[in-house]
mmCIF file of C-alpha atoms in Angstrom:
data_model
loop_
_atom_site.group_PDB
_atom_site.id
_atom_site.type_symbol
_atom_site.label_atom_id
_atom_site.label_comp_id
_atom_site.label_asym_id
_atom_site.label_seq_id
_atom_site.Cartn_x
_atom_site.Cartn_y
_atom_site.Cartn_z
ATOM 1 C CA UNK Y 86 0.000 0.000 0.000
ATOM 2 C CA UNK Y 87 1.088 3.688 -0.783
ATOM 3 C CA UNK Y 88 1.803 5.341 3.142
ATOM 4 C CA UNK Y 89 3.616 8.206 4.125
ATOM 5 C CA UNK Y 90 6.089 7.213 6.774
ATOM 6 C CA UNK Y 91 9.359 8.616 8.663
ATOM 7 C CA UNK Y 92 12.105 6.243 10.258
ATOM 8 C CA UNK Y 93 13.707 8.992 12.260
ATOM 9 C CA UNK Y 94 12.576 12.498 14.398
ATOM 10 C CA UNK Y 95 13.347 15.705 12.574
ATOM 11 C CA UNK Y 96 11.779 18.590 10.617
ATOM 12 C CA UNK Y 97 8.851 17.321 7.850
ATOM 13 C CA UNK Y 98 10.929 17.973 5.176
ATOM 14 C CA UNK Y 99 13.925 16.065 6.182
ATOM 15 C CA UNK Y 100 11.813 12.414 7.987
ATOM 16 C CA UNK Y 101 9.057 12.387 6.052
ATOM 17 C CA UNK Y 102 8.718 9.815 2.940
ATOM 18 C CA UNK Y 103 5.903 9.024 0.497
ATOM 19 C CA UNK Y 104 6.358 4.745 -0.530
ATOM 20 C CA UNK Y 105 4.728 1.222 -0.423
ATOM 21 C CA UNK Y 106 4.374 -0.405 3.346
ATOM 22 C CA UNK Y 107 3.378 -3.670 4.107
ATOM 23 C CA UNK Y 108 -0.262 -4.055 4.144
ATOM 24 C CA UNK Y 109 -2.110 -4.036 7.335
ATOM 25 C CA UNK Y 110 -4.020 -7.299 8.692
ATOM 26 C CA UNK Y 111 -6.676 -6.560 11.482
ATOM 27 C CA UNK Y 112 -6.222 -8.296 14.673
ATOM 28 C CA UNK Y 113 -8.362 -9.408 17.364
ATOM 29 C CA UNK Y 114 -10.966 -6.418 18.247
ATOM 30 C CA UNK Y 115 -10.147 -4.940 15.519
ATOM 31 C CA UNK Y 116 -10.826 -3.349 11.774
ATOM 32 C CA UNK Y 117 -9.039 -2.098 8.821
ATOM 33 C CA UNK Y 118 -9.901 1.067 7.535
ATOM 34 C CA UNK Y 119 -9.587 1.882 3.408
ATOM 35 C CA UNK Y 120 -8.850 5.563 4.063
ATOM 36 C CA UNK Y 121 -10.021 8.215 2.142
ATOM 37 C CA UNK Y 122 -9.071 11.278 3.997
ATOM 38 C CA UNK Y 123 -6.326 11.677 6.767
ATOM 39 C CA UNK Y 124 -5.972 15.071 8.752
ATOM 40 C CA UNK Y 125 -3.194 16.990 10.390
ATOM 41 C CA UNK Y 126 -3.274 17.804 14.189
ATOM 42 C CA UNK Y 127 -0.585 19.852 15.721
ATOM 43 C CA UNK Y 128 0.447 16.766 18.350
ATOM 44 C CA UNK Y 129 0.923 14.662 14.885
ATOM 45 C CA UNK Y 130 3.834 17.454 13.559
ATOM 46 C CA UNK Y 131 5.098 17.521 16.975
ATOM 47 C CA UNK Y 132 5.807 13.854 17.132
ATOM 48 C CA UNK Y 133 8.038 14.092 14.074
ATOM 49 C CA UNK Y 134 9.417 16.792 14.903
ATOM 50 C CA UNK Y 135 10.380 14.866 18.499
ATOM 51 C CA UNK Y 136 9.003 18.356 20.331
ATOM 52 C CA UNK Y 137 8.445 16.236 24.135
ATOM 53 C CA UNK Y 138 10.002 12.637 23.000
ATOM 54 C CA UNK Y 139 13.271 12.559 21.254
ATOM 55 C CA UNK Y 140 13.210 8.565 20.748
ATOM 56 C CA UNK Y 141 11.465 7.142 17.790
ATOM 57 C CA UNK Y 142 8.891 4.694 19.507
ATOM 58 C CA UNK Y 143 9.083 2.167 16.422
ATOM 59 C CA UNK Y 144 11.350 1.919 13.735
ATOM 60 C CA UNK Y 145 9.204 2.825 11.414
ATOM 61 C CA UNK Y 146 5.577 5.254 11.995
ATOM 62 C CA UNK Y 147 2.614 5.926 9.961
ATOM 63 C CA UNK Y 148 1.862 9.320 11.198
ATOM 64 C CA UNK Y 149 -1.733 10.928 12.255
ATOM 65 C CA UNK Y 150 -4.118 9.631 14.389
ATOM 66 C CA UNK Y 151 -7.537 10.834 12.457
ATOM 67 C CA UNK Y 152 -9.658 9.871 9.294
ATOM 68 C CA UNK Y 153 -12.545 8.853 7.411
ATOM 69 C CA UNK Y 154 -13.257 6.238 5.154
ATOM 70 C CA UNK Y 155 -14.353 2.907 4.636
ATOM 71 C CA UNK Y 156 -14.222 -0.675 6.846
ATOM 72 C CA UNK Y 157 -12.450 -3.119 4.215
ATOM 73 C CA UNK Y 158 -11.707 -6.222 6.787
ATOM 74 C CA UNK Y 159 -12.292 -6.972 10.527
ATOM 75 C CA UNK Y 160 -10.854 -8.868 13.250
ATOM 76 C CA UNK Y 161 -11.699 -11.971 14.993
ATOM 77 C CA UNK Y 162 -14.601 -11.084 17.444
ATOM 78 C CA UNK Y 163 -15.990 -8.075 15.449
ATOM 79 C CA UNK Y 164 -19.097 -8.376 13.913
ATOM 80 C CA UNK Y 165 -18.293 -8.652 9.951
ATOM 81 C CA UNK Y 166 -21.660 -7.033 9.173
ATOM 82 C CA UNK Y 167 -19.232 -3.516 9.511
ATOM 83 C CA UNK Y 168 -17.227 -4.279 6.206
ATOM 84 C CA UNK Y 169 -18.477 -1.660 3.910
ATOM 85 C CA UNK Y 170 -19.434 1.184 7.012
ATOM 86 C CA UNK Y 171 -18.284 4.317 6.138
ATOM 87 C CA UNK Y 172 -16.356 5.658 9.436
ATOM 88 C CA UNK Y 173 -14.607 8.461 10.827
ATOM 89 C CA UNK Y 174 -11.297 7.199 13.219
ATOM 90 C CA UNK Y 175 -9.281 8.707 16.058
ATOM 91 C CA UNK Y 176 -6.391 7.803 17.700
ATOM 92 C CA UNK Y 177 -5.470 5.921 14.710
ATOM 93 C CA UNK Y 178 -1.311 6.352 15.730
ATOM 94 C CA UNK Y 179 -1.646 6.357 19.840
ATOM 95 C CA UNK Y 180 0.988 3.767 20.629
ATOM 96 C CA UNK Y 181 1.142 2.663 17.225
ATOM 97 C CA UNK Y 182 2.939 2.717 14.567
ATOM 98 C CA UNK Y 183 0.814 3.259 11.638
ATOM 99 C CA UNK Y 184 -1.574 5.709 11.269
ATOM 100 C CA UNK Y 185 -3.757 7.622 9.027
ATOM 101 C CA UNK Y 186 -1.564 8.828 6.374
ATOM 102 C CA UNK Y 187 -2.057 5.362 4.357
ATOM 103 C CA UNK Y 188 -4.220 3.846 2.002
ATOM 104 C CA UNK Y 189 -5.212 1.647 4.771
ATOM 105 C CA UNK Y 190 -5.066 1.528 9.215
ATOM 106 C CA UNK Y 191 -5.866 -1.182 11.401
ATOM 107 C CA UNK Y 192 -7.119 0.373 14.971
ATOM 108 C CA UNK Y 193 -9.689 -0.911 17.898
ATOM 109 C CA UNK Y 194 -12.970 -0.953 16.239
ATOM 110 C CA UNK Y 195 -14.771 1.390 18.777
ATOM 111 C CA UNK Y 196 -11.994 3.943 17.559
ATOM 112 C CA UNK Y 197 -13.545 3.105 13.885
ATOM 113 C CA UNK Y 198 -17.287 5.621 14.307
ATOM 114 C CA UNK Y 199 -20.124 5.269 11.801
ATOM 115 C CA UNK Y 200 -20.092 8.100 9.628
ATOM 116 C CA UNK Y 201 -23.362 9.522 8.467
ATOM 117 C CA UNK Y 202 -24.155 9.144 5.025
ATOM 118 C CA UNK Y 203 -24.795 12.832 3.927
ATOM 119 C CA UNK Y 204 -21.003 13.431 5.907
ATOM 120 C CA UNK Y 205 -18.394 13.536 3.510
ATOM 121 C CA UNK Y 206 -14.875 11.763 4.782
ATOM 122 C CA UNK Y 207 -13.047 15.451 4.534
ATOM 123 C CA UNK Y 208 -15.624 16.292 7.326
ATOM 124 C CA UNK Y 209 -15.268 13.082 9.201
ATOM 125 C CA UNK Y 210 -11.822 13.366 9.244
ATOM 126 C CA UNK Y 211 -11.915 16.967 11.146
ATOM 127 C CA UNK Y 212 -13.678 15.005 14.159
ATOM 128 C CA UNK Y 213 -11.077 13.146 15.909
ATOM 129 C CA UNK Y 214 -8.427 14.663 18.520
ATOM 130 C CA UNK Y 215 -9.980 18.488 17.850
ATOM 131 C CA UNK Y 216 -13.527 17.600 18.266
ATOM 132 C CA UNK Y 217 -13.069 15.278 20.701
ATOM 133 C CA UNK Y 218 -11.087 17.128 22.948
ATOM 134 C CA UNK Y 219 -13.999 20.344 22.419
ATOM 135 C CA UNK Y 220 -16.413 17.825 23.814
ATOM 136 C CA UNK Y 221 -14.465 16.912 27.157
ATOM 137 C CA UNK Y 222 -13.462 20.805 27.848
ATOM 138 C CA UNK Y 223 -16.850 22.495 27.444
ATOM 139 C CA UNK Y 224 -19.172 19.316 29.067
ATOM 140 C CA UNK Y 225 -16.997 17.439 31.368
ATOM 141 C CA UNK Y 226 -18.373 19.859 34.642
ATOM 142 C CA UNK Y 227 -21.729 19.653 34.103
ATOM 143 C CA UNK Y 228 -24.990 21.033 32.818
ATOM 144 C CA UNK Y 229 -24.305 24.738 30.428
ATOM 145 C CA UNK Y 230 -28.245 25.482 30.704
ATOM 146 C CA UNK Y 231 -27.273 29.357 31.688
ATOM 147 C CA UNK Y 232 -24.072 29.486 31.933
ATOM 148 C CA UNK Y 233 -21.970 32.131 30.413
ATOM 149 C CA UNK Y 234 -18.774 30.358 28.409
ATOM 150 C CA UNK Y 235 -15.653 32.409 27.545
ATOM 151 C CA UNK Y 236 -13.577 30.273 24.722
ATOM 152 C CA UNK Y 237 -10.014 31.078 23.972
ATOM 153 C CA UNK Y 238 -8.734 31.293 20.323
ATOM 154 C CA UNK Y 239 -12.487 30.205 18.854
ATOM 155 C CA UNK Y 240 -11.058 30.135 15.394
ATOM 156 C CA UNK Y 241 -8.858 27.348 16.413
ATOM 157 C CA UNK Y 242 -9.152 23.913 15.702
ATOM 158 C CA UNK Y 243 -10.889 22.779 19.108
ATOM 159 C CA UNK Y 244 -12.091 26.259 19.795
ATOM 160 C CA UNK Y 245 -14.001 26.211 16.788
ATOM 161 C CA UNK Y 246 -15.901 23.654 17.864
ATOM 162 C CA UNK Y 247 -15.989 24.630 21.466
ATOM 163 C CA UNK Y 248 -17.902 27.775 20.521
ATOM 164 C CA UNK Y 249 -20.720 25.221 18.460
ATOM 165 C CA UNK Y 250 -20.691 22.610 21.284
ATOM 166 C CA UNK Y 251 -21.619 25.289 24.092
ATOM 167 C CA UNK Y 252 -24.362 27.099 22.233
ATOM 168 C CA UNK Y 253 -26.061 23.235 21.464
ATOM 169 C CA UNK Y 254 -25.563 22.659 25.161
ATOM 170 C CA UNK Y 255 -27.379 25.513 25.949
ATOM 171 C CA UNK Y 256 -24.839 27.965 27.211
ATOM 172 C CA UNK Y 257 -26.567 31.550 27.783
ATOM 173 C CA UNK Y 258 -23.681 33.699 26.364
ATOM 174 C CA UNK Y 259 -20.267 32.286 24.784
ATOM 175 C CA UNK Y 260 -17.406 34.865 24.365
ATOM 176 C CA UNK Y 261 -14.667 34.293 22.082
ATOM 177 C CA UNK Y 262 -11.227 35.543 22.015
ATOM 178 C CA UNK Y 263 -9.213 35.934 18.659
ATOM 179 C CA UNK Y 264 -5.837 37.847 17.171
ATOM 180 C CA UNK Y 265 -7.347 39.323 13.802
ATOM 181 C CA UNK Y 266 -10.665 39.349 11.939
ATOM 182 C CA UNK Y 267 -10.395 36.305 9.459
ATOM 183 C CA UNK Y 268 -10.267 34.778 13.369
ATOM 184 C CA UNK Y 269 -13.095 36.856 14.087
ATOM 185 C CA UNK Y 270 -15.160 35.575 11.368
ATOM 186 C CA UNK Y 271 -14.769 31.960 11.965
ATOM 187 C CA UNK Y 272 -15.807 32.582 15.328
ATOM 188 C CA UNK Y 273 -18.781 34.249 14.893
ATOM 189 C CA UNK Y 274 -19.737 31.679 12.095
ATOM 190 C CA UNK Y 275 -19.646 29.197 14.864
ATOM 191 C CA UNK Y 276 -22.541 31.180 16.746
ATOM 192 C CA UNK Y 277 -20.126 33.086 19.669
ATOM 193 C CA UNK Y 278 -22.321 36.103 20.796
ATOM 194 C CA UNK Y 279 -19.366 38.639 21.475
ATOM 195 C CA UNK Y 280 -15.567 38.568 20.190
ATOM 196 C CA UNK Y 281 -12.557 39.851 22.186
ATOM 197 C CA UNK Y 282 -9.427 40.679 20.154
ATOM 198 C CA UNK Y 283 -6.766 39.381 22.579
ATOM 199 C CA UNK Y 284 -4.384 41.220 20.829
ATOM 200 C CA UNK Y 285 -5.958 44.986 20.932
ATOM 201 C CA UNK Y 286 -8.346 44.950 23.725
ATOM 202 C CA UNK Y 287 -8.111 44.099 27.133
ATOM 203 C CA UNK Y 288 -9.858 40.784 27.717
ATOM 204 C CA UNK Y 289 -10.980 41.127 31.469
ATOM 205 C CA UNK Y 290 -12.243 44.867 31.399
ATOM 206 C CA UNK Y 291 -14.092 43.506 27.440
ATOM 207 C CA UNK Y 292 -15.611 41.015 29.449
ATOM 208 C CA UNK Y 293 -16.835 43.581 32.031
ATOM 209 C CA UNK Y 294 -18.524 45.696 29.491
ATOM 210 C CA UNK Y 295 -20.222 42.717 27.616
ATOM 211 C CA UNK Y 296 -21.565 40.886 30.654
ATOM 212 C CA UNK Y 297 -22.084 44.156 33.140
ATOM 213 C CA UNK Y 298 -19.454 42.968 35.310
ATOM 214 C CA UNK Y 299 -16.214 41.472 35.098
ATOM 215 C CA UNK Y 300 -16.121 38.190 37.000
ATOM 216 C CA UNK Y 301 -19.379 36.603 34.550
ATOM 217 C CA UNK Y 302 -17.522 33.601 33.544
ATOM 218 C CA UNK Y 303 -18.970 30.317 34.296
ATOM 219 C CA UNK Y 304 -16.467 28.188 32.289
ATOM 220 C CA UNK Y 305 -13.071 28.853 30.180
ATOM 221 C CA UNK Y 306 -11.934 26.487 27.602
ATOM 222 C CA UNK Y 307 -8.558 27.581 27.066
ATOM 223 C CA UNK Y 308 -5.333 26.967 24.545
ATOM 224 C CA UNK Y 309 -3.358 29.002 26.589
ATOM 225 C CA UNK Y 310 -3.554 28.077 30.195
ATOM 226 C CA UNK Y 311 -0.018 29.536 31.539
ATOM 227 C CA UNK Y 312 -0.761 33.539 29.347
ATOM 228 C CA UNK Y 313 -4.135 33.227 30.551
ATOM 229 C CA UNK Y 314 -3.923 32.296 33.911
ATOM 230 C CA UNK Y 315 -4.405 35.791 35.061
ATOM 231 C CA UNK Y 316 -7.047 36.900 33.006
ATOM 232 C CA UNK Y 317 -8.534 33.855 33.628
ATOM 233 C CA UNK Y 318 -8.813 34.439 37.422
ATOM 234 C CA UNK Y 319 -9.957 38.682 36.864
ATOM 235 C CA UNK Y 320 -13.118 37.272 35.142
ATOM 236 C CA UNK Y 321 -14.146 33.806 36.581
ATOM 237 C CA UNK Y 322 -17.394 33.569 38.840
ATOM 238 C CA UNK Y 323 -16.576 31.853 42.175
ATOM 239 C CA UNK Y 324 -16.248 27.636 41.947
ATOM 240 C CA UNK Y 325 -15.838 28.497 37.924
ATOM 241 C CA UNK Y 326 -14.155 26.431 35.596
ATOM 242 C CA UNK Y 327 -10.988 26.677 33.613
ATOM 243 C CA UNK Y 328 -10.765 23.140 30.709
ATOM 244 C CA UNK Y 329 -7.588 24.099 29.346
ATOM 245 C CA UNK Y 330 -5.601 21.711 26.688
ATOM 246 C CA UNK Y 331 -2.767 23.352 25.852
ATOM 247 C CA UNK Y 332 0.177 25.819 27.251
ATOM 248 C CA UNK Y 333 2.495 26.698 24.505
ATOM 249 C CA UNK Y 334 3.592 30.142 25.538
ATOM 250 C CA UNK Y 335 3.787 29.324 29.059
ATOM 251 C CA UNK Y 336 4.975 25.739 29.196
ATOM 252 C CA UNK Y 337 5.071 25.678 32.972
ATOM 253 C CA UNK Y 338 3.560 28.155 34.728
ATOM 254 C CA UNK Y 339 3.221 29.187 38.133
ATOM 255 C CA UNK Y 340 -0.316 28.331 40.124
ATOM 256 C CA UNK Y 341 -1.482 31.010 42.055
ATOM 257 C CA UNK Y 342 -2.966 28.857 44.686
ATOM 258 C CA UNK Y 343 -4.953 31.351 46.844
ATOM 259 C CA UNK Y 344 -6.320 32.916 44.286
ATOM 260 C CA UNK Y 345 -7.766 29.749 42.905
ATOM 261 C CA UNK Y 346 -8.123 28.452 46.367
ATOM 262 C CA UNK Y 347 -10.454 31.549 47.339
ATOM 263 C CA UNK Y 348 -12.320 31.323 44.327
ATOM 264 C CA UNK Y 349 -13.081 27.818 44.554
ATOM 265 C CA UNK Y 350 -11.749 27.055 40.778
ATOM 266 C CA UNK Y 351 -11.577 23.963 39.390
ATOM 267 C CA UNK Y 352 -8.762 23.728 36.652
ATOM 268 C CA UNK Y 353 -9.514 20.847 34.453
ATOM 269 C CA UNK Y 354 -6.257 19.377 32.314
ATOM 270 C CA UNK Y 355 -7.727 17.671 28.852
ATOM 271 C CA UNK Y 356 -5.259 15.418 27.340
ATOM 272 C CA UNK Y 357 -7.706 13.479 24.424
ATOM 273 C CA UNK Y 358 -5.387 10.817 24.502
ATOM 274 C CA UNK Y 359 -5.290 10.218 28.167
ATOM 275 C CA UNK Y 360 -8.868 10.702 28.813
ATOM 276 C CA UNK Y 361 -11.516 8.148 30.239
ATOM 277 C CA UNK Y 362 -13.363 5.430 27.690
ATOM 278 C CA UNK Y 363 -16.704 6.704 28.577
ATOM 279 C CA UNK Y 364 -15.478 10.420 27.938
ATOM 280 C CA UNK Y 365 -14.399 9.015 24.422
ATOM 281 C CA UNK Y 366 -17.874 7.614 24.053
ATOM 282 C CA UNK Y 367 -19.935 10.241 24.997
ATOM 283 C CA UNK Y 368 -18.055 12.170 22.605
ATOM 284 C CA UNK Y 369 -18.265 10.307 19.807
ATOM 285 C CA UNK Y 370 -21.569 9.787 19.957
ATOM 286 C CA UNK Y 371 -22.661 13.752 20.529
ATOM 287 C CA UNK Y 372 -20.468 14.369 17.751
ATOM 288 C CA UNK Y 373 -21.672 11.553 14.962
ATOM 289 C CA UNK Y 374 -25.316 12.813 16.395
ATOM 290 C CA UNK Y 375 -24.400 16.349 15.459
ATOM 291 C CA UNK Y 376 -23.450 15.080 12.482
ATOM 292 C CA UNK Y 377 -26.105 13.187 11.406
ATOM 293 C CA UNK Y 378 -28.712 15.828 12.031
ATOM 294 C CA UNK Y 379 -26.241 18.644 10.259
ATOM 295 C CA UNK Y 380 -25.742 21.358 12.710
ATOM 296 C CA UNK Y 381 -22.351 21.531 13.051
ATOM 297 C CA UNK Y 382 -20.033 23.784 11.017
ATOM 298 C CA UNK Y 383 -16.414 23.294 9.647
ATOM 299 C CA UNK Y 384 -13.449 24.911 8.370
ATOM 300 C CA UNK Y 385 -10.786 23.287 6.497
ATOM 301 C CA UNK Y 386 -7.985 25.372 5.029
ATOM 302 C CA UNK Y 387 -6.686 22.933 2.066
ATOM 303 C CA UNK Y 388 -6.878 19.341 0.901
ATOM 304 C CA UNK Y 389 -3.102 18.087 -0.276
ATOM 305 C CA UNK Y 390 -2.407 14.739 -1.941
ATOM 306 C CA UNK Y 391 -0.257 11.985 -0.144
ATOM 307 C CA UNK Y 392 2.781 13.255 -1.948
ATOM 308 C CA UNK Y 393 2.094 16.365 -0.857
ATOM 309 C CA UNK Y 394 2.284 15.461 2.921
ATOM 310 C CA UNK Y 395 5.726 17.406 3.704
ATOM 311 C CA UNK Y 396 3.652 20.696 2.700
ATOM 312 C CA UNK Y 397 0.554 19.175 4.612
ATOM 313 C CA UNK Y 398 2.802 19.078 7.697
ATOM 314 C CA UNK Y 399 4.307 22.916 7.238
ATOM 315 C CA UNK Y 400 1.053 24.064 6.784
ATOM 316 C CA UNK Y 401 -0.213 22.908 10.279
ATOM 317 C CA UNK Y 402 3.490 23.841 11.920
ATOM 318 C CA UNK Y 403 2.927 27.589 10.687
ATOM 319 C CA UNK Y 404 0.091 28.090 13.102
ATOM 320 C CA UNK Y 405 -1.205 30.934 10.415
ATOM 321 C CA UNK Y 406 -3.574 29.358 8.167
ATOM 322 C CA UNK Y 407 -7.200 29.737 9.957
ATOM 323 C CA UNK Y 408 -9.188 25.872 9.149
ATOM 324 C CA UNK Y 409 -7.928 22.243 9.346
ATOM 325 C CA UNK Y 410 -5.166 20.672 6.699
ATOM 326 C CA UNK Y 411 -6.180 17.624 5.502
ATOM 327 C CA UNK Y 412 -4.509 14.988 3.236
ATOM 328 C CA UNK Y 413 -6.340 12.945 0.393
ATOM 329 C CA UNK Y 414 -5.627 9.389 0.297
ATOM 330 C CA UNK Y 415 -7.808 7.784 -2.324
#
């Protein structure tokens, strides 16, 4: 089969390779996957680029963990009537070797997700690690019914979907922060009632004027938890909320424990990978349900081909392009 692979950690350009692999068989509790469309998350450039872990964990890797297409073969103990189901996968590559970025994967099934039929695999393949991860951060504390939601970067990939998972959940008011207006846009598209520009405005006193006083947040998803932290703290309600997946800028930041402490926050650490099998359920099936009845939106920035998979992998690593990068297998 045609995969892209690398056999060493490094920059795309240098690891990555286009070739045939070995075809995959489906073991036990498992099914193969004739992939369509493969998509690029940030944590899939970052394990190429050996960003947290410098050793290659086996010799050779199929990179990405997310997908869509079709169920070619199964396992022993899965039921064969799901040959031919059209799927979207995640977690395709988590201690694996071979991912996505192939003409065929072999995962658990339950990581293999009906797809809807009026879904087309480039959607599909934008649920996964983004979506998923949305789904923990803005329902993992509880009922939204009133609650006013303040969701950092909403034009990114999970905070795109944050913003759309709130409103359905019934959050009163969700505020979004973003750096320019394409940001701004995609935001908004995604139903957020009021947009902070991070970079011009000051969140915590924009939060003040939009809600009538500055400590109105019920919940903060948040991409940024260290550069946050403080603003964070200015405008959450007492026993509030911060789901936060992500600290780039601030890699390890200092806790203020009194001031959390007197507030009675609860900081929530999402990690998709790491997190519960009935979180991954209940996601998957809000999401395929959203799916199904159509009232979700998406954003994709480009489709590449296979060969095209070293610009596929630059694209995400910029951080500039606004919408998810997806590869086409088929």
């Amino acid at each position: 089969m045609k995969a892209a692979y690398y056999e060493a950690k490094g920059p795309a350009r240098e690891v990555l390779r286009v070739g045939e692999r070995p075809m995959p068989q489906p073991a036990a509790g498992e099914v193969r996957v004739r992939v369509h469309v493969s998509a690029v998350n940030p944590s899939d450039t970052k394990a190429h680029g050996g960003a947290r872990v410098k050793e290659m964990p086996f010799p050779v890797v199929i990179p990405h963990q997310d997908g869509a297409g079709l169920i070619d073969a199964v396992g022993a103990d899965v039921d064969p009537a799901r040959v031919g189901a059209r799927v979207w996968v995640y977690e395709a590559n988590l201690n694996r070797p071979f991912g996505t970025a192939a003409q065929y994967t072999c995962l658990p099934a339950h990581k293999a997700v009906a797809l809807p039929g009026n879904v087309d695999f480039t959607i599909g393949a934008c649920m996964g690690i983004p979506a998923m991860t949305a789904h923990r951060c803005v329902f993992a504390d509880g009922a939204l019914e009133g609650k006013t939601v303040l969701v950092h970067g909403g034009a990114g990939a999970v905070g795109y979907y944050a913003v759309q998972f709130a409103k359905l959940g019934g959050a009163a008011r969700v505020i979004a922060t973003v750096s320019r207006a394409e940001q701004a846009e995609r935001a908004r598209e995604a139903g957020a009632d009021a947009l902070i520009n991070y970079r011009s405005e000051d969140v915590s006193a924009r939060v003040g004027e939009i809600c009538g006083t500055q400590a109105a947040i019920d919940r903060v998803v948040d991409v940024a938890f260290g550069a946050n932290l403080a603003t964070n703290l200015a405008v959450l309600r007492p026993s509030g909320v911060i789901a936060t997946y992500a600290s780039d800028a601030v890699p390890e930041p200092k806790l203020p424990f009194w001031q959390l402490l007197f507030k009675d926050v609860t900081v929530r650490f999402v990690l998709v990978y790491a997190m519960p099998a009935q979180a991954h359920a209940e996601a998957a099936a809000f999401i395929t349900d959203a799916l199904e009845r159509g009232v979700l939106k998406h954003q994709i920035h480009r489709v590449f081909t296979l060969d095209e998979i070293v610009a596929a992998h630059e694209a995400t690593e910029t951080m500039a392009n606004v919408g998810k990068v997806l590869v086409r297998v088929d």
